Coordinates of C-alpha atoms and ligand atoms in Angstrom, one line a residue:
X17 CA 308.6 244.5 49.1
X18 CA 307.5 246.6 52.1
X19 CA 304.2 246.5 53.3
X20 CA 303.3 249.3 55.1
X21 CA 299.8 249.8 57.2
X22 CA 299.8 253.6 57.8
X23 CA 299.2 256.8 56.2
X24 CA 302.9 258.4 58.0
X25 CA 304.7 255.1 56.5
X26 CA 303.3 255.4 53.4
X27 CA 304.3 259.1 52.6
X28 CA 307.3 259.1 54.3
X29 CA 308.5 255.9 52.2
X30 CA 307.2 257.7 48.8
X31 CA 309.3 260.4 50.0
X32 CA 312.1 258.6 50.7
X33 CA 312.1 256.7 47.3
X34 CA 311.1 260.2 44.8
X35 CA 314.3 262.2 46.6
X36 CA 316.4 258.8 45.0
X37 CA 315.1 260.4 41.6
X38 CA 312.8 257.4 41.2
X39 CA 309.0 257.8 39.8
X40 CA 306.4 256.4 41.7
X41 CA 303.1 254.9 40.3
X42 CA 300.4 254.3 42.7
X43 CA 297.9 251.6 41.6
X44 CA 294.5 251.2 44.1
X45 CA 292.5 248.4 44.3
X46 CA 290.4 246.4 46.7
X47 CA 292.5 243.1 47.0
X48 CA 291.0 239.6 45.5
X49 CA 293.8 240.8 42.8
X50 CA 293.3 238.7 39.5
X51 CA 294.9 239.2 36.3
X52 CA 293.5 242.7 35.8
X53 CA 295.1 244.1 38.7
X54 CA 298.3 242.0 37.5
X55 CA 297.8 243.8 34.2
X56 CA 297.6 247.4 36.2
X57 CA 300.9 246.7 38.0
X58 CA 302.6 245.7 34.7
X59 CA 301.6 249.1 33.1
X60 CA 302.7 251.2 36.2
X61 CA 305.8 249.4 35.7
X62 CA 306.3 250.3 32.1
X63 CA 305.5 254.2 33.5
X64 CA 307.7 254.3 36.8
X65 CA 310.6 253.2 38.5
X66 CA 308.8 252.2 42.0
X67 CA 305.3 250.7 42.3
X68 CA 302.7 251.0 45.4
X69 CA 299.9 249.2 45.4
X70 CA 296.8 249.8 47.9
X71 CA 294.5 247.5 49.3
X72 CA 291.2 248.3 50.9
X73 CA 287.9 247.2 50.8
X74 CA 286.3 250.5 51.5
X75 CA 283.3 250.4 53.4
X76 CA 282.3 253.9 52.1
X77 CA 281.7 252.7 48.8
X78 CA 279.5 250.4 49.0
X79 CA 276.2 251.6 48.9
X80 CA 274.7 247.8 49.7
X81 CA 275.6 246.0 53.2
X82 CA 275.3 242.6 51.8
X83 CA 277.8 242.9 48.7
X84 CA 280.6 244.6 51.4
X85 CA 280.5 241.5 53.5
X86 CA 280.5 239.2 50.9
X87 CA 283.0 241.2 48.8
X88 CA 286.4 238.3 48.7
X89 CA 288.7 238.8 50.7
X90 CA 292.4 236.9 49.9
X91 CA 295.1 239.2 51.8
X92 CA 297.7 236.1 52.0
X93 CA 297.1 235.8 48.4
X94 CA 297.6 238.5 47.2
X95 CA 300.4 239.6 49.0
X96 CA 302.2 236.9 47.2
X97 CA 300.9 238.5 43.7
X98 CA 302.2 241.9 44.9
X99 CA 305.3 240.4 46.0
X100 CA 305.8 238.2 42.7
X101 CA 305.2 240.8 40.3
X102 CA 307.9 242.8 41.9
X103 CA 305.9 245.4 43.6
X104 CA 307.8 248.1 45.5
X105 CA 305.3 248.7 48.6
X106 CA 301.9 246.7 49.5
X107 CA 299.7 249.6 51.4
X108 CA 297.4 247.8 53.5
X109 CA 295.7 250.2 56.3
X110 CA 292.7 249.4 58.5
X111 CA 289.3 250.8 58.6
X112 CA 290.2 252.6 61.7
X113 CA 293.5 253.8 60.2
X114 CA 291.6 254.7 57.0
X115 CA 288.5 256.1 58.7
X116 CA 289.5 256.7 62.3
X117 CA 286.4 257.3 64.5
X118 CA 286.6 261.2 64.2
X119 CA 286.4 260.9 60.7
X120 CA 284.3 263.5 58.8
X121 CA 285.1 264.8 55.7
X122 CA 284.1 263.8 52.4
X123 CA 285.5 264.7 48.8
X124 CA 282.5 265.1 45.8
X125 CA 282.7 265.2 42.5
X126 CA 279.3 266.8 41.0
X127 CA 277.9 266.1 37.2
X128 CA 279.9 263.1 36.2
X129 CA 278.5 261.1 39.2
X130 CA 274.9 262.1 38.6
X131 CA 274.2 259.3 36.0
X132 CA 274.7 255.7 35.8
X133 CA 276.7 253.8 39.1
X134 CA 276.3 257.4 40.6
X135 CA 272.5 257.0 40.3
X136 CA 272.1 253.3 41.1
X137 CA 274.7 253.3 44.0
X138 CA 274.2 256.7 45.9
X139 CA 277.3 257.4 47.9
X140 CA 279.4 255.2 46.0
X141 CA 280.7 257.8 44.0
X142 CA 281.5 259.8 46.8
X143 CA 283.7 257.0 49.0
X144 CA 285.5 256.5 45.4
X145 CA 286.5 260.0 45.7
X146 CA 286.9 260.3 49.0
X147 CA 289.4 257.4 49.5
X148 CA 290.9 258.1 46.2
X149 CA 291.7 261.6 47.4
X150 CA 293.9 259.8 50.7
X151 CA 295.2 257.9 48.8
X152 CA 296.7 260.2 46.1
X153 CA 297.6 262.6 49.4
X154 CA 299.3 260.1 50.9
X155 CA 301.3 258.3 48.5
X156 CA 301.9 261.4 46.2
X157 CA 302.9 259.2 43.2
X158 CA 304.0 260.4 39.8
X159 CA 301.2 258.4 37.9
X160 CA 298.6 256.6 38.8
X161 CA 296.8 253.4 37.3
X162 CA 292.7 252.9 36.8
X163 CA 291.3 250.4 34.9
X164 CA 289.2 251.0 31.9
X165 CA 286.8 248.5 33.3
X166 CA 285.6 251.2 35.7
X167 CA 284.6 253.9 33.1
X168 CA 282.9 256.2 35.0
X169 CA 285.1 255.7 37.9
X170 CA 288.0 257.0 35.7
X171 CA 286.6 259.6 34.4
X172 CA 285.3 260.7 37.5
X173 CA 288.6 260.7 39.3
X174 CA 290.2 262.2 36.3
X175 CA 287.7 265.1 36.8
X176 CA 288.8 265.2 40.8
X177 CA 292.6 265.2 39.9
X178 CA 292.0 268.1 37.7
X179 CA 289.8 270.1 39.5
X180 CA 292.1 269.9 42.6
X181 CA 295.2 270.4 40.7
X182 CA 296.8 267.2 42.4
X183 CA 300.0 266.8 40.5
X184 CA 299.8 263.6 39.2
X185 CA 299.1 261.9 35.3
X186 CA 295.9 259.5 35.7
X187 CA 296.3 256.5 33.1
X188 CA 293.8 254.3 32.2
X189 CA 294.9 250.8 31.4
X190 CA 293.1 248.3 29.0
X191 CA 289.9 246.0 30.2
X192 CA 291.5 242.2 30.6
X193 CA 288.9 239.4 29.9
X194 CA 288.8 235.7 30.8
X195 CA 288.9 233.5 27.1
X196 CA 285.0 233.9 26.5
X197 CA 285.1 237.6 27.0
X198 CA 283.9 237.7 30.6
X199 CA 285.6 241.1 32.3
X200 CA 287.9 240.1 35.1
X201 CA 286.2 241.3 38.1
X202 CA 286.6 240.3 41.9
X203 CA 282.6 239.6 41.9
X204 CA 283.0 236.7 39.1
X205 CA 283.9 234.3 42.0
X206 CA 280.6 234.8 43.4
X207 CA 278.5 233.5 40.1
X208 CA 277.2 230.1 39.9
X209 CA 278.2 227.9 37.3
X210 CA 274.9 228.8 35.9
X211 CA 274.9 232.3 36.1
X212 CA 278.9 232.5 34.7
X213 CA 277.3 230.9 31.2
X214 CA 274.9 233.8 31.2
X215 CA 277.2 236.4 32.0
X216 CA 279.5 236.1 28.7
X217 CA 276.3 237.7 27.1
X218 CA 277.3 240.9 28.7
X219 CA 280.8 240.9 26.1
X220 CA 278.6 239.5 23.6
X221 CA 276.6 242.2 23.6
X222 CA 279.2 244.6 23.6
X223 CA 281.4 242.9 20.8
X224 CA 278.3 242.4 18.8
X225 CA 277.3 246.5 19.0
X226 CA 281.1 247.1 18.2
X227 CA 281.1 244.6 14.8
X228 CA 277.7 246.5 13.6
X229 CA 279.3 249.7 14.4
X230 CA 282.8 249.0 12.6
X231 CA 280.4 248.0 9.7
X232 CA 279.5 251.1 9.2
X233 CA 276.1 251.6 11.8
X234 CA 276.1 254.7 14.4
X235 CA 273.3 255.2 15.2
X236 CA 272.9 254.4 18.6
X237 CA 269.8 253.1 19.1
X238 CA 270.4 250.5 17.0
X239 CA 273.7 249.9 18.6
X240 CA 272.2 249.8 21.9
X241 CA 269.5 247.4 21.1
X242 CA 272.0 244.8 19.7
X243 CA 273.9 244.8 22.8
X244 CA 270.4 244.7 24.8
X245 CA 268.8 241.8 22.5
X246 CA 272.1 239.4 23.6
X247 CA 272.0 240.0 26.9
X248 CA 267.7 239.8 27.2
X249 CA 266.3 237.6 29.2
X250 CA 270.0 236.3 31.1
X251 CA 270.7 239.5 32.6
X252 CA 268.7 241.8 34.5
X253 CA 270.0 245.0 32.3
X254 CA 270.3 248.6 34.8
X255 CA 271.4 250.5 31.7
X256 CA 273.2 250.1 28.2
X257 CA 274.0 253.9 26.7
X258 CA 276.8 255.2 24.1
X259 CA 278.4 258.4 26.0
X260 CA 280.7 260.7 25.0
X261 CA 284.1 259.7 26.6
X262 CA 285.1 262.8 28.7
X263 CA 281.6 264.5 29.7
X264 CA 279.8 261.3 29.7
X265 CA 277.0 262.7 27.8
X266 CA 274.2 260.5 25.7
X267 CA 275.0 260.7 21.8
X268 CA 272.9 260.4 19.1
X269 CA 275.1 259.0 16.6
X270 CA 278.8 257.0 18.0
X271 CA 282.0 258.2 17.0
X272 CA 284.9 257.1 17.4
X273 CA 286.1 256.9 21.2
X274 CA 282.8 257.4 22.8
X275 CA 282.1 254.4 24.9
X276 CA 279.1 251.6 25.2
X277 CA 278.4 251.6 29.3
X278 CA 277.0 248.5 30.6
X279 CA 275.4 247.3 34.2
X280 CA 273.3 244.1 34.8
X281 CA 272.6 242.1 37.9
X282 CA 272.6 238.4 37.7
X283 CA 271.5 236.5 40.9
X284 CA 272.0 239.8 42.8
X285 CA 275.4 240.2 41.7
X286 CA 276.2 243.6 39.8
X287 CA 278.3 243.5 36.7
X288 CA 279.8 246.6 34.8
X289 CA 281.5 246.5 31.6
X290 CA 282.1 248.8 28.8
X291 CA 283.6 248.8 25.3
X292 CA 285.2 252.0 23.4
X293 CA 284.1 252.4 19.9
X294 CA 287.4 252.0 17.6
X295 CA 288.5 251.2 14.0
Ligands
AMP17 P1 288.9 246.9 42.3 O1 289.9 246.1 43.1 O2 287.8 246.1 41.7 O3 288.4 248.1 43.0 O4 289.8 247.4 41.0 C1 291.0 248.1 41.2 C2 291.4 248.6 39.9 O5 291.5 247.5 39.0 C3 290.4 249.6 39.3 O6 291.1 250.6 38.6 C4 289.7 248.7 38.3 O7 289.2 249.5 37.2 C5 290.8 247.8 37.8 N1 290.3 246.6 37.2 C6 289.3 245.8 37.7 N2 289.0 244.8 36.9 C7 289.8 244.9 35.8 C8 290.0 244.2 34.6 N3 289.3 243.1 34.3 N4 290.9 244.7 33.7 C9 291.7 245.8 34.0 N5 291.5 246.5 35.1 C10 290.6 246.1 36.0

């Protein structure tokens, strides 16, 4: 596996390996890489001949001070995932590489990051896009891999991709979830015992609407309300709503494939999760 730490290494490598006749997947994350991201790099393999991965903790998107420094950080480890799970290239640039001191463009999506993270984390949108945008530039892979754990995110960056005709197909791959139903995410290290037991509500909640709606119930304020009455009083809720898939409007009544968002805090620590509404 090469690990490369600059922007000229990275392309010129992608280069090197599409002219072999090899497709490249590029799959971006922020390290602390857990079975999710594992899950990502599996599906990328399954689409291309030659995986990059990227890690960076970008500053840009995080709209609060406190969770950037106390986002994990596990470089050694996950290096050896990367490495392990037979990763082609590791991209692993500094700030200063990423963001050199000049620095002063930014990439915005409009409409899609109104609502939701994009109104409870100003900016973040716009360092997701922004960083996305390099990244794509620079690696110039064939496909690329999101998770569906980050809804908006993907849909977001699916609108980017399209909008700037950047030549490459966006996948989404599947949510993975600890035994109880917990979404993987980097943050879970952070919970308390205590605060772990209450966040299972948050798949509860989500599997529970998904049972009532499989049995035949779309409205969605009922749907919403039985995700919100197993979560009450263990989660501090930001927002539940059923959204149409692609414009991320509200519906009145769920169909299939529009999508139940959740956000919550518990002790300070955000948590996201979503389900899509199928058979
Ligand atoms: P992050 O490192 O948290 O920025 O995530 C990097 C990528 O992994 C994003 O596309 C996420 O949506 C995806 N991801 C994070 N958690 C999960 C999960 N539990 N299952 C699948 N993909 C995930």
């Amino acid at each position: 596996m090469r690990i490369v730490e600059t922007a000229r290494e990275l392309s010129d490598l992608s280069h090197v390996v599409k002219q072999g006749g090899l497709k490249v997947a590029l799959v971006p994350t922020m390290g602390a890489l857990h079975e999710g991201h594992r899950s990502l790099i599996h599906l990328a393999q399954q689409h291309a001949d030659f995986v990059i991965v990227s890690i960076f903790v970008n500053r840009l998107q995080f709209n609060n001070e406190e969770d950037f420094k106390t986002y994990p950080v596990t470089f050694e480890a996950d290096i050896d995932i990367c490495r392990s799970s037979g990763v082609g290239a590791l991209y692993m640039p500094s700030s200063r590489t990423m963001y050199p001191e000049s620095f002063s463009t930014s990439v915005e999506v409009s409409g899609l990051t109104a609502r939701f993270e994009g109104a409870s984390r100003p900016g973040h949108f716009s360092g997701v896009t922004t960083v996305v945008t390099k990244l794509l530039v620079t690696a110039t892979p064939d496909i690329a891999i999101f998770g569906q754990k980050d809804f908006q995110q993907f849909a977001v960056l699916r609108k980017l991709v399209k909008d700037l005709d950047i030549p490459v197909d966006m996948v989404m791959a599947p949510t993975v979830r600890e035994e109880d139903g917990l979404a993987l995410s980097s943050r879970n290290v952070r919970l308390s015992e205590e605060s772990r037991q209450r966040a299972v509500s948050i798949s509860q909640g989500l599997f529970h609407s998904l049972s009532l709606f499989q049995s035949g119930i779309h409205d969605t304020q009922e749907l919403i309300e039985a995700a919100r009455q197993t979560c009450i009083g263990k989660i501090e809720i930001d927002y539940i709503a059923i959204v149409d898939a692609q414009t991320l409007e509200n519906v009145t009544e769920a169909h299939f494939g529009d999508v139940l968002l959740f956000a919550g805090t518990i002790d300070g620590i955000r948590l996201i999760d979503n389900i899509i509404f199928c058979a």
